[in-house]
PDB file of C-alpha atoms in Angstrom:
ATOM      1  CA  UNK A   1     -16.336  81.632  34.118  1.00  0.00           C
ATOM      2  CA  UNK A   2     -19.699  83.261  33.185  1.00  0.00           C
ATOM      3  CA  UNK A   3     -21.589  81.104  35.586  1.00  0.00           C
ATOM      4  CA  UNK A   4     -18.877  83.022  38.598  1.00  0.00           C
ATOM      5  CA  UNK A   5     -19.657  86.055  37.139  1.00  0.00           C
ATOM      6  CA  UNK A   6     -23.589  85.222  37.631  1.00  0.00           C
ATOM      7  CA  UNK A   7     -23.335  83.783  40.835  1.00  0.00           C
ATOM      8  CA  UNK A   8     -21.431  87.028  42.051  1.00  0.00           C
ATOM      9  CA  UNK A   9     -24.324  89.299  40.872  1.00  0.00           C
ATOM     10  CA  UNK A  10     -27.051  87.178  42.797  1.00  0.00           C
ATOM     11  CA  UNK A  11     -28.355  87.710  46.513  1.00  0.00           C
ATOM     12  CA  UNK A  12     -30.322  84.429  47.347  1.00  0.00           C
ATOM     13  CA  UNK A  13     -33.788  85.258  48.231  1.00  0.00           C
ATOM     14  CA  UNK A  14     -32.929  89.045  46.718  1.00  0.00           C
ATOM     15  CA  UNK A  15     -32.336  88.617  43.170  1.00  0.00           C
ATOM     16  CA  UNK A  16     -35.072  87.501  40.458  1.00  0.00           C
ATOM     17  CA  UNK A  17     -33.727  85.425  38.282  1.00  0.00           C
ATOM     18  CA  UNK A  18     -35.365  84.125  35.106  1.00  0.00           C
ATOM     19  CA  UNK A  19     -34.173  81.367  32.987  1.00  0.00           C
ATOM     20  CA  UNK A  20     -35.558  81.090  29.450  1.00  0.00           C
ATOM     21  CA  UNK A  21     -34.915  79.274  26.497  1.00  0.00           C
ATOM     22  CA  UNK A  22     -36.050  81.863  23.891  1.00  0.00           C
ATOM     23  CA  UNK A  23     -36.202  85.655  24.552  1.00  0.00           C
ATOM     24  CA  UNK A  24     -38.790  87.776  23.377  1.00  0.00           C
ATOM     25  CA  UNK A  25     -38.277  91.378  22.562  1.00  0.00           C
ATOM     26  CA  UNK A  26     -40.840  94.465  22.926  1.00  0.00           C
ATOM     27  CA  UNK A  27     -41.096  97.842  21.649  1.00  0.00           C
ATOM     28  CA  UNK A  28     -39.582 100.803  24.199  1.00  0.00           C
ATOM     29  CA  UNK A  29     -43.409 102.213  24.426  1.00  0.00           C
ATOM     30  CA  UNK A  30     -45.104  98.797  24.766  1.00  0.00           C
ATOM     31  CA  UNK A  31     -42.767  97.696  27.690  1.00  0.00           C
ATOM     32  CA  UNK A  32     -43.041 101.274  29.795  1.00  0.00           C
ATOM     33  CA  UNK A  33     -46.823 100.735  29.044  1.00  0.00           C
ATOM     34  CA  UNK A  34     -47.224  97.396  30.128  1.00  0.00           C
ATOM     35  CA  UNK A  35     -44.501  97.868  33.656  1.00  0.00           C
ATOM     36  CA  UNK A  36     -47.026 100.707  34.103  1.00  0.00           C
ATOM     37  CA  UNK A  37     -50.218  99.033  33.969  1.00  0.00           C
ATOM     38  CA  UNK A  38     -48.770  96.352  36.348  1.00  0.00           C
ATOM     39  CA  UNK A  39     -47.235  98.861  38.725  1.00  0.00           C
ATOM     40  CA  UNK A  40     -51.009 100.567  38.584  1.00  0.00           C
ATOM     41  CA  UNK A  41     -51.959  97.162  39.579  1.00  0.00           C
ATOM     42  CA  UNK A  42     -49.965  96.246  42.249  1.00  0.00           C
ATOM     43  CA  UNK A  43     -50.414 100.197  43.922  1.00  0.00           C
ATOM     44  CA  UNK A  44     -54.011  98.972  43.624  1.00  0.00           C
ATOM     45  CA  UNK A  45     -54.307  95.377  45.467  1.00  0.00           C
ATOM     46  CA  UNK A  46     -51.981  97.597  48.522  1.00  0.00           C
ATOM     47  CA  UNK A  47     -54.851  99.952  48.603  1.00  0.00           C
ATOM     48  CA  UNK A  48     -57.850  97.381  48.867  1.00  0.00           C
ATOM     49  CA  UNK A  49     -55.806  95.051  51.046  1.00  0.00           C
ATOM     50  CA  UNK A  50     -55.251  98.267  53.600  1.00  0.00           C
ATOM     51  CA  UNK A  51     -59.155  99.084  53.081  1.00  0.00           C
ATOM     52  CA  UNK A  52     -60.237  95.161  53.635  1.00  0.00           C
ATOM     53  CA  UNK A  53     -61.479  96.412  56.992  1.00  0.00           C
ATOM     54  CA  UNK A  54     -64.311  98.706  55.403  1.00  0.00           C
ATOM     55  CA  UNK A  55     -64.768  96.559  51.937  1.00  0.00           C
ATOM     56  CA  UNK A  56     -62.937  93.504  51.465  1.00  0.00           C
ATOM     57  CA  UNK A  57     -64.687  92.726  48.101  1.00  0.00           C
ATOM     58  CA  UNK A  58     -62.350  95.116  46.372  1.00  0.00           C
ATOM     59  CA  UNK A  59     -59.369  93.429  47.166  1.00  0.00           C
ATOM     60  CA  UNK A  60     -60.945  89.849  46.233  1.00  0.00           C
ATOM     61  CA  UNK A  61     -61.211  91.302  42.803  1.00  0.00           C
ATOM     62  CA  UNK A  62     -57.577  90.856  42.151  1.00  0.00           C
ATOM     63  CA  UNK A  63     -57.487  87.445  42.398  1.00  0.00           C
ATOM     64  CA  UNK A  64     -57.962  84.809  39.687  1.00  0.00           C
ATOM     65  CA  UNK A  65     -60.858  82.636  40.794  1.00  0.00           C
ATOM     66  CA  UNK A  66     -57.553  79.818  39.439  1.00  0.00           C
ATOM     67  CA  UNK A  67     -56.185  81.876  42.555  1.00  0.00           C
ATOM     68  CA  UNK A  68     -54.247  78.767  44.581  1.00  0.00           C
ATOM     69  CA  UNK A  69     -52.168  78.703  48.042  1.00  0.00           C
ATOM     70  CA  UNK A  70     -51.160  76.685  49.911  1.00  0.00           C
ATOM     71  CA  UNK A  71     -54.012  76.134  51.787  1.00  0.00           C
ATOM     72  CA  UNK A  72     -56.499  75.780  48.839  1.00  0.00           C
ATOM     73  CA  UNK A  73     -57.694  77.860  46.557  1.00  0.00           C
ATOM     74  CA  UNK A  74     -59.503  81.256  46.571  1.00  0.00           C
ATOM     75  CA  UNK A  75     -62.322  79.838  48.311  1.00  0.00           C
ATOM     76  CA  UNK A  76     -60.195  78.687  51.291  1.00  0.00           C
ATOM     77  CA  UNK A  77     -58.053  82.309  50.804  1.00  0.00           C
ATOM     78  CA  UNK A  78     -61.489  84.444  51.374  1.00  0.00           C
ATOM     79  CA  UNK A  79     -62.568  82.363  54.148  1.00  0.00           C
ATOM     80  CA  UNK A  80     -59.085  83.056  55.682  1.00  0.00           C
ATOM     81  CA  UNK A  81     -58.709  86.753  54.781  1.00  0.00           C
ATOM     82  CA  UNK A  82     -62.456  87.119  55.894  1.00  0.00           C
ATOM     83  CA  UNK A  83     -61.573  85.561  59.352  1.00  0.00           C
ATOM     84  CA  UNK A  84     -57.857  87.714  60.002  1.00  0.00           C
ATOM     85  CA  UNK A  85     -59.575  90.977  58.856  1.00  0.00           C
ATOM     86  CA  UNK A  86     -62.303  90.463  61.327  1.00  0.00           C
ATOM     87  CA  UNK A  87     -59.087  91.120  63.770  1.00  0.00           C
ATOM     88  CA  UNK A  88     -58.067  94.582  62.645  1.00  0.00           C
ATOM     89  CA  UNK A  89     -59.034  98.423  63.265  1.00  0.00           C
ATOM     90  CA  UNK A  90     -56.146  99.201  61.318  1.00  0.00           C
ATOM     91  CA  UNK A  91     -53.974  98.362  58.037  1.00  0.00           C
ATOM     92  CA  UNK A  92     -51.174  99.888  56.566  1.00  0.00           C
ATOM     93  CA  UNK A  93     -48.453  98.752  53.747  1.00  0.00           C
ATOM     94  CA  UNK A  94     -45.493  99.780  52.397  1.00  0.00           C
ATOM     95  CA  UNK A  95     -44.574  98.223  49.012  1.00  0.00           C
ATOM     96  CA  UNK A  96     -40.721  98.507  47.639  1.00  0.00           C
ATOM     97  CA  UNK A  97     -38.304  96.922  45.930  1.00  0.00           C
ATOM     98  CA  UNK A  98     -40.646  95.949  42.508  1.00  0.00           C
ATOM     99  CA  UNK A  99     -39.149  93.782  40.121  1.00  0.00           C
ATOM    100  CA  UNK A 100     -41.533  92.724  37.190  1.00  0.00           C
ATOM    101  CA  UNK A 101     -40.519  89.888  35.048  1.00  0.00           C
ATOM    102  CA  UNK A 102     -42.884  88.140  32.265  1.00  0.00           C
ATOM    103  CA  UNK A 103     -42.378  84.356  32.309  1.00  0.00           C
ATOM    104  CA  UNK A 104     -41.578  83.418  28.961  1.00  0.00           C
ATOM    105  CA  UNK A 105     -44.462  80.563  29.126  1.00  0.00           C
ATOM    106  CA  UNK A 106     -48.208  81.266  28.050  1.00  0.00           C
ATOM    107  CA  UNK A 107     -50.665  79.745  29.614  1.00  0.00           C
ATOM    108  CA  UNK A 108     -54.054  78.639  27.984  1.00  0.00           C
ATOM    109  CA  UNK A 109     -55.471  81.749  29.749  1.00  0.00           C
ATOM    110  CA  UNK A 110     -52.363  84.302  28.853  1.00  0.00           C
ATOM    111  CA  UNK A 111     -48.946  85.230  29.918  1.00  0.00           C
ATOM    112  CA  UNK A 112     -47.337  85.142  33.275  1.00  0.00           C
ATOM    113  CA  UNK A 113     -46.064  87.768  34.499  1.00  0.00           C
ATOM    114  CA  UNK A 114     -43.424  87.309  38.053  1.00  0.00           C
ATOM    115  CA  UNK A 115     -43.720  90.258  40.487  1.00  0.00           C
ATOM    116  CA  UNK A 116     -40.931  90.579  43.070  1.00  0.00           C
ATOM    117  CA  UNK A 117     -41.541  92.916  46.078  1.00  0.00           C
ATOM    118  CA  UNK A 118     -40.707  94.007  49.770  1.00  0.00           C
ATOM    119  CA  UNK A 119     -43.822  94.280  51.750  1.00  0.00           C
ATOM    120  CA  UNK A 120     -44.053  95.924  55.072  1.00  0.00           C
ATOM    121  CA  UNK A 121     -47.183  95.081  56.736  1.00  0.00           C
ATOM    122  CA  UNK A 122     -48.609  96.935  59.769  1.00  0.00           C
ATOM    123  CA  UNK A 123     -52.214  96.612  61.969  1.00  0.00           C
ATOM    124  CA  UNK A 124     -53.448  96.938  64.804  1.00  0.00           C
ATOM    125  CA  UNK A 125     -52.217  93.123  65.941  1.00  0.00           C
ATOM    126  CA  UNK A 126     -49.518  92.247  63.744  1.00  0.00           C
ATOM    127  CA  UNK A 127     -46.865  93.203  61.988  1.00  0.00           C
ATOM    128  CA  UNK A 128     -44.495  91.454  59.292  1.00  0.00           C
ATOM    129  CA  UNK A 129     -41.451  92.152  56.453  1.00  0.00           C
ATOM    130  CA  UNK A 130     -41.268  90.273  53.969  1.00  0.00           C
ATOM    131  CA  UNK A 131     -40.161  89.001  50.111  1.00  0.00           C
ATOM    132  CA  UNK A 132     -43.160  88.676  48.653  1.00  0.00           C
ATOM    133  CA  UNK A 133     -43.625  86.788  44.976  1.00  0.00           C
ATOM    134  CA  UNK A 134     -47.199  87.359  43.413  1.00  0.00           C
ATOM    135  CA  UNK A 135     -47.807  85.706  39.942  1.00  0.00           C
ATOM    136  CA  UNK A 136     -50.728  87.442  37.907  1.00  0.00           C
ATOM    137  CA  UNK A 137     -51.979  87.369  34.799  1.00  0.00           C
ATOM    138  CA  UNK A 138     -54.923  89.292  32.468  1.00  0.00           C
ATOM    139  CA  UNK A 139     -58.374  87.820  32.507  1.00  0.00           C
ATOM    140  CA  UNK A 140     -60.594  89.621  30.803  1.00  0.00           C
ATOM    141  CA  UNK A 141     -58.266  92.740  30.525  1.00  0.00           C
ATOM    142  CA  UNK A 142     -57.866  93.092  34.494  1.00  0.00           C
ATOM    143  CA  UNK A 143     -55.020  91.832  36.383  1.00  0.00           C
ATOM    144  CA  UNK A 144     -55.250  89.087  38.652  1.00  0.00           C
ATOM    145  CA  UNK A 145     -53.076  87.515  40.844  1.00  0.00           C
ATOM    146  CA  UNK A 146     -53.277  83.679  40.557  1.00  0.00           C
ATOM    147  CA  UNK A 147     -50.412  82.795  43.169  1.00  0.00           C
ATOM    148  CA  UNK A 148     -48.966  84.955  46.303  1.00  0.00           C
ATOM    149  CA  UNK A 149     -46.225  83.173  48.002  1.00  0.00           C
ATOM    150  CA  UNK A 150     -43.527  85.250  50.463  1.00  0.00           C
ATOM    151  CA  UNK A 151     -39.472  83.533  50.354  1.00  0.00           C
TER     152      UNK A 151
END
């Protein structure tokens, strides 16, 4: 009966939904700080991703040099950003729809953290809508993004 009352709640490809086997609580203050910092974060990467076309190293610093895809790793993802930006005049983003989740594992290099989003891309030569799913963690007291993956 629960598991109906679940399934009725969920949108596939809409809904986050994190499974954990123990839950971990927070203080009021040190969740609204931490959502913040991320949402700071995420604002941040839109702004250097729409800017690539003046300084792309900006929006290379968000990414984890663990940074993977499935085409490599960040190697292979600057050689392929460096090549599509090359292409535009223009970029513009709209980001909605943020749902931040911490993934109750911790890595040897810190916790995960799960950020849903909408993106709405726009340039010059292209343009795209899409679910996007970046996973990021802290190095060194920065947020990085270590996977970027759209459903």
């Amino acid at each position: 009966q629960y598991l109906r009352l679940v399934k009725s709640l969920i949108k596939p490809k809409k809904t986050p939904v994190v499974i954990v086997s123990k839950l971990s609580t927070s203080t009021k203050e040190a969740f609204i700080k931490e959502r913040k910092s991320i949402l700071d974060f995420i604002y941040r990467w839109k702004r250097a991703w729409e800017n690539t076309i003046h300084d792309i190293d900006d929006y290379f610093e968000c990414y984890s040099n663990r940074f993977v895809w499935k085409k490599g790793g960040i190697n292979e993802w600057k050689q392929y950003k460096i090549k599509v930006t090359k292409q535009k005049r223009w970029i513009d983003i709209d980001v909605s729809n943020i749902v931040i989740a911490r993934d109750g594992r911790v890595l040897s290099f810190g916790n995960l953290y799960v950020v849903n989003l909408d993106l709405y891309y726009r340039s010059n030569n292209f343009k795209s809508k899409d679910r996007k799913v970046l996973y990021i963690v802290k190095e060194g007291g920065t947020w990085k993004i270590l996977v970027e993956e759209n459903l």
